Amino acid sequence: MTLQTSTSVGTDRQALITWYRRNRERTRMLFDLLVEDAYYSRPIALRHPIVFYEGHLPAFSFNTLVKRALGGASIDARLEALFARGTDPSEQSGDLKGVHDWPSRATVQQFAEEADRRVIDALTSANLDQPGHPLLDRADVVFAILEHEAMHQETLLYMWHQLPVSQKRRPLGYRPRVDGRVPVPEWIDVPAGQATLGVRRDAVRFGW
């Protein structure tokens, strides 16, 4: 698989759509690793329950690109607000909801499908590169939503590690690698020198 980056795709619409679809497919594959009983569990105490993340990823993309940047219409204001906040919940602020405070999985997936549809519509035909716009200058918001989902996939993987084996499914066709040479650990010396933080805006296509 070729890794796409903001530098390699520029504002090639088809490349952006392919990147978005690939992100969404990888997220679905991660959720397919779990049994239904795990959906409302919170494997890490100060993280949201799993249900949140299936809604948060499409909600962030929709809220940020379609609603905030392009001024598009709402899908479901309650769900958009529920899934908007991706930071860790706080016990003091009352963010730790019970199972019955979260929507059904069918509701979450229906919302996600519509959010995906509208995001792809925007990537297909909206004016994504608007010089001087706080979100659309150099199409920054597009690369932000694409990289946001990929970063969360790493978050999901270390959450899944905290679940008991009984709540996880073996991927179809998976066979563990049990042979081959074990790599030998080695140290690499990095010489002292000067490190420059940051980058000129005109030197890269996108940066956080």
Short mmCIF file of C-alpha atoms in Angstrom, two decimals:
data_model
loop_
_atom_site.label_atom_id
_atom_site.label_comp_id
_atom_site.label_asym_id
_atom_site.label_seq_id
_atom_site.Cartn_x
_atom_site.Cartn_y
_atom_site.Cartn_z
CA MET A 1 0.00 0.00 0.00
CA THR A 2 1.32 3.44 -0.92
CA LEU A 3 1.18 5.91 1.94
CA GLN A 4 -0.44 9.14 0.87
CA THR A 5 0.56 12.42 2.47
CA SER A 6 -0.55 16.02 2.16
CA THR A 7 2.57 16.68 0.08
CA SER A 8 1.91 13.88 -2.39
CA VAL A 9 -1.79 14.50 -3.04
CA GLY A 10 -1.97 18.31 -3.05
CA THR A 11 -5.58 19.22 -3.79
CA ASP A 12 -6.15 16.34 -6.22
CA ARG A 13 -9.81 15.68 -5.43
CA GLN A 14 -9.79 12.00 -6.33
CA ALA A 15 -6.70 11.41 -4.20
CA LEU A 16 -8.35 13.18 -1.25
CA ILE A 17 -11.52 11.10 -1.62
CA THR A 18 -9.48 7.90 -1.85
CA TRP A 19 -7.57 8.90 1.29
CA TYR A 20 -10.81 9.63 3.16
CA ARG A 21 -12.44 6.36 2.08
CA ARG A 22 -9.34 4.39 3.04
CA ASN A 23 -9.35 6.00 6.50
CA ARG A 24 -13.00 5.12 6.99
CA GLU A 25 -12.49 1.52 5.84
CA ARG A 26 -9.57 1.06 8.22
CA THR A 27 -11.67 2.41 11.09
CA ARG A 28 -14.47 -0.03 10.24
CA MET A 29 -11.97 -2.88 10.25
CA LEU A 30 -10.82 -1.88 13.74
CA PHE A 31 -14.39 -1.86 15.07
CA ASP A 32 -14.99 -5.24 13.43
CA LEU A 33 -12.36 -6.66 15.78
CA LEU A 34 -14.73 -6.22 18.74
CA VAL A 35 -17.76 -8.19 19.86
CA GLU A 36 -21.01 -6.30 20.40
CA ASP A 37 -20.71 -6.53 24.20
CA ALA A 38 -17.62 -4.30 24.08
CA TYR A 39 -19.35 -1.37 22.38
CA TYR A 40 -20.29 0.60 25.49
CA SER A 41 -17.29 -0.40 27.57
CA ARG A 42 -14.54 1.98 28.64
CA PRO A 43 -11.28 0.02 28.51
CA ILE A 44 -9.33 3.07 29.72
CA ALA A 45 -11.01 4.84 32.65
CA LEU A 46 -10.29 8.39 31.52
CA ARG A 47 -11.11 7.81 27.88
CA HIS A 48 -14.56 7.89 26.38
CA PRO A 49 -16.37 4.56 25.90
CA ILE A 50 -15.88 2.84 22.56
CA VAL A 51 -19.24 4.02 21.19
CA PHE A 52 -17.98 7.61 21.27
CA TYR A 53 -15.19 7.01 18.79
CA GLU A 54 -17.36 5.40 16.14
CA GLY A 55 -19.37 8.62 16.14
CA HIS A 56 -16.54 11.07 16.78
CA LEU A 57 -14.45 10.32 13.70
CA PRO A 58 -17.14 11.07 11.08
CA ALA A 59 -18.59 13.84 13.27
CA PHE A 60 -15.26 15.66 13.47
CA SER A 61 -14.83 15.49 9.69
CA PHE A 62 -18.38 16.67 9.05
CA ASN A 63 -18.41 19.38 11.73
CA THR A 64 -15.03 20.76 10.75
CA LEU A 65 -15.17 20.65 6.96
CA VAL A 66 -18.83 20.76 6.01
CA LYS A 67 -20.37 22.83 8.82
CA ARG A 68 -17.61 25.14 10.08
CA ALA A 69 -15.54 25.65 6.94
CA LEU A 70 -18.22 25.46 4.25
CA GLY A 71 -21.32 26.53 6.22
CA GLY A 72 -23.27 23.37 5.40
CA ALA A 73 -26.53 22.33 7.03
CA SER A 74 -26.73 20.14 10.13
CA ILE A 75 -27.52 16.42 10.11
CA ASP A 76 -28.47 15.96 13.77
CA ALA A 77 -27.44 18.76 16.11
CA ARG A 78 -27.61 16.54 19.20
CA LEU A 79 -25.30 13.88 17.78
CA GLU A 80 -22.96 16.45 16.27
CA ALA A 81 -22.53 17.99 19.72
CA LEU A 82 -22.33 14.63 21.52
CA PHE A 83 -19.52 13.38 19.30
CA ALA A 84 -17.73 16.69 18.79
CA ARG A 85 -15.48 16.73 21.84
CA GLY A 86 -12.57 14.38 21.35
CA THR A 87 -10.57 15.28 24.44
CA ASP A 88 -10.50 12.99 27.45
CA PRO A 89 -13.60 13.14 29.66
CA SER A 90 -13.35 14.67 33.11
CA GLU A 91 -14.92 13.14 36.19
CA GLN A 92 -15.23 16.59 37.72
CA SER A 93 -17.14 17.98 34.73
CA GLY A 94 -19.62 15.11 34.65
CA ASP A 95 -18.53 13.84 31.23
CA LEU A 96 -18.53 10.17 32.22
CA LYS A 97 -21.87 9.08 30.78
CA GLY A 98 -23.57 5.78 31.52
CA VAL A 99 -24.52 3.22 28.88
CA HIS A 100 -28.05 4.56 28.62
CA ASP A 101 -26.84 8.08 27.80
CA TRP A 102 -25.35 6.93 24.49
CA PRO A 103 -27.36 6.25 21.31
CA SER A 104 -27.78 2.79 19.82
CA ARG A 105 -25.11 1.54 17.47
CA ALA A 106 -27.59 1.61 14.59
CA THR A 107 -28.19 5.32 15.26
CA VAL A 108 -24.45 6.03 15.40
CA GLN A 109 -23.81 4.19 12.15
CA GLN A 110 -26.70 5.89 10.37
CA PHE A 111 -25.33 9.27 11.43
CA ALA A 112 -21.82 8.25 10.32
CA GLU A 113 -23.04 7.17 6.88
CA GLU A 114 -24.73 10.52 6.28
CA ALA A 115 -21.69 12.42 7.57
CA ASP A 116 -19.45 10.43 5.23
CA ARG A 117 -21.75 11.13 2.30
CA ARG A 118 -21.66 14.88 2.91
CA VAL A 119 -17.91 14.96 3.45
CA ILE A 120 -17.34 13.10 0.18
CA ASP A 121 -19.73 15.47 -1.59
CA ALA A 122 -17.66 18.38 -0.28
CA LEU A 123 -14.39 16.78 -1.35
CA THR A 124 -15.92 16.18 -4.78
CA SER A 125 -17.29 19.61 -5.59
CA ALA A 126 -16.80 22.28 -2.89
CA ASN A 127 -14.29 25.12 -3.10
CA LEU A 128 -11.68 23.62 -0.78
CA ASP A 129 -8.79 26.05 -1.31
CA GLN A 130 -9.73 29.62 -0.40
CA PRO A 131 -6.74 31.92 0.22
CA GLY A 132 -7.05 33.85 3.48
CA HIS A 133 -9.88 31.70 4.85
CA PRO A 134 -9.14 30.62 8.46
CA LEU A 135 -9.87 26.97 7.66
CA LEU A 136 -9.70 26.62 3.88
CA ASP A 137 -6.50 28.50 3.12
CA ARG A 138 -4.35 25.94 1.26
CA ALA A 139 -7.17 23.44 2.00
CA ASP A 140 -5.78 23.07 5.54
CA VAL A 141 -9.03 21.76 6.99
CA VAL A 142 -9.10 18.88 4.51
CA PHE A 143 -5.70 17.60 5.57
CA ALA A 144 -6.62 18.15 9.23
CA ILE A 145 -9.64 15.82 9.04
CA LEU A 146 -7.69 13.20 7.10
CA GLU A 147 -4.79 13.11 9.53
CA HIS A 148 -7.12 13.35 12.55
CA GLU A 149 -8.75 10.01 11.76
CA ALA A 150 -5.42 8.28 11.18
CA MET A 151 -4.13 9.51 14.54
CA HIS A 152 -7.26 8.26 16.31
CA GLN A 153 -6.78 4.82 14.81
CA GLU A 154 -3.62 4.53 16.87
CA THR A 155 -5.62 5.58 19.93
CA LEU A 156 -8.17 2.85 19.23
CA LEU A 157 -5.50 0.19 18.94
CA TYR A 158 -4.05 0.83 22.37
CA MET A 159 -7.59 0.96 23.80
CA TRP A 160 -8.33 -2.44 22.25
CA HIS A 161 -5.22 -3.83 23.96
CA GLN A 162 -6.87 -3.14 27.31
CA LEU A 163 -9.93 -5.26 26.52
CA PRO A 164 -10.15 -8.91 27.59
CA VAL A 165 -9.56 -11.44 24.83
CA SER A 166 -13.19 -12.54 25.09
CA GLN A 167 -14.29 -9.14 23.73
CA LYS A 168 -12.10 -9.30 20.62
CA ARG A 169 -12.38 -11.21 17.36
CA ARG A 170 -9.51 -12.69 15.41
CA PRO A 171 -9.27 -10.96 12.00
CA LEU A 172 -10.49 -13.12 9.14
CA GLY A 173 -7.58 -15.07 7.69
CA TYR A 174 -5.16 -13.92 10.40
CA ARG A 175 -2.15 -16.15 11.01
CA PRO A 176 0.44 -15.06 13.58
CA ARG A 177 4.06 -14.98 12.48
CA VAL A 178 5.92 -17.46 14.64
CA ASP A 179 9.05 -18.06 12.60
CA GLY A 180 11.88 -15.99 11.23
CA ARG A 181 14.87 -14.30 12.79
CA VAL A 182 14.31 -12.10 15.83
CA PRO A 183 15.84 -8.65 15.21
CA VAL A 184 18.85 -7.86 17.37
CA PRO A 185 18.41 -4.65 19.40
CA GLU A 186 21.08 -2.08 18.72
CA TRP A 187 21.92 1.44 19.80
CA ILE A 188 22.32 4.25 17.31
CA ASP A 189 24.44 7.25 18.23
CA VAL A 190 22.98 10.61 17.27
CA PRO A 191 25.68 13.29 17.24
CA ALA A 192 25.10 16.52 19.11
CA GLY A 193 23.90 19.40 16.99
CA GLN A 194 21.33 22.13 16.54
CA ALA A 195 17.64 21.30 16.06
CA THR A 196 15.28 23.77 14.42
CA LEU A 197 11.65 23.57 15.49
CA GLY A 198 8.83 24.49 13.15
CA VAL A 199 8.78 24.94 9.40
CA ARG A 200 8.17 27.72 6.92
CA ARG A 201 4.55 27.63 5.78
CA ASP A 202 5.57 27.70 2.13
CA ALA A 203 7.94 24.74 2.61
CA VAL A 204 5.27 22.08 3.26
CA ARG A 205 1.73 21.47 2.05
CA PHE A 206 0.31 21.01 5.56
CA GLY A 207 1.55 20.84 9.13
CA TRP A 208 0.06 20.76 12.60
#
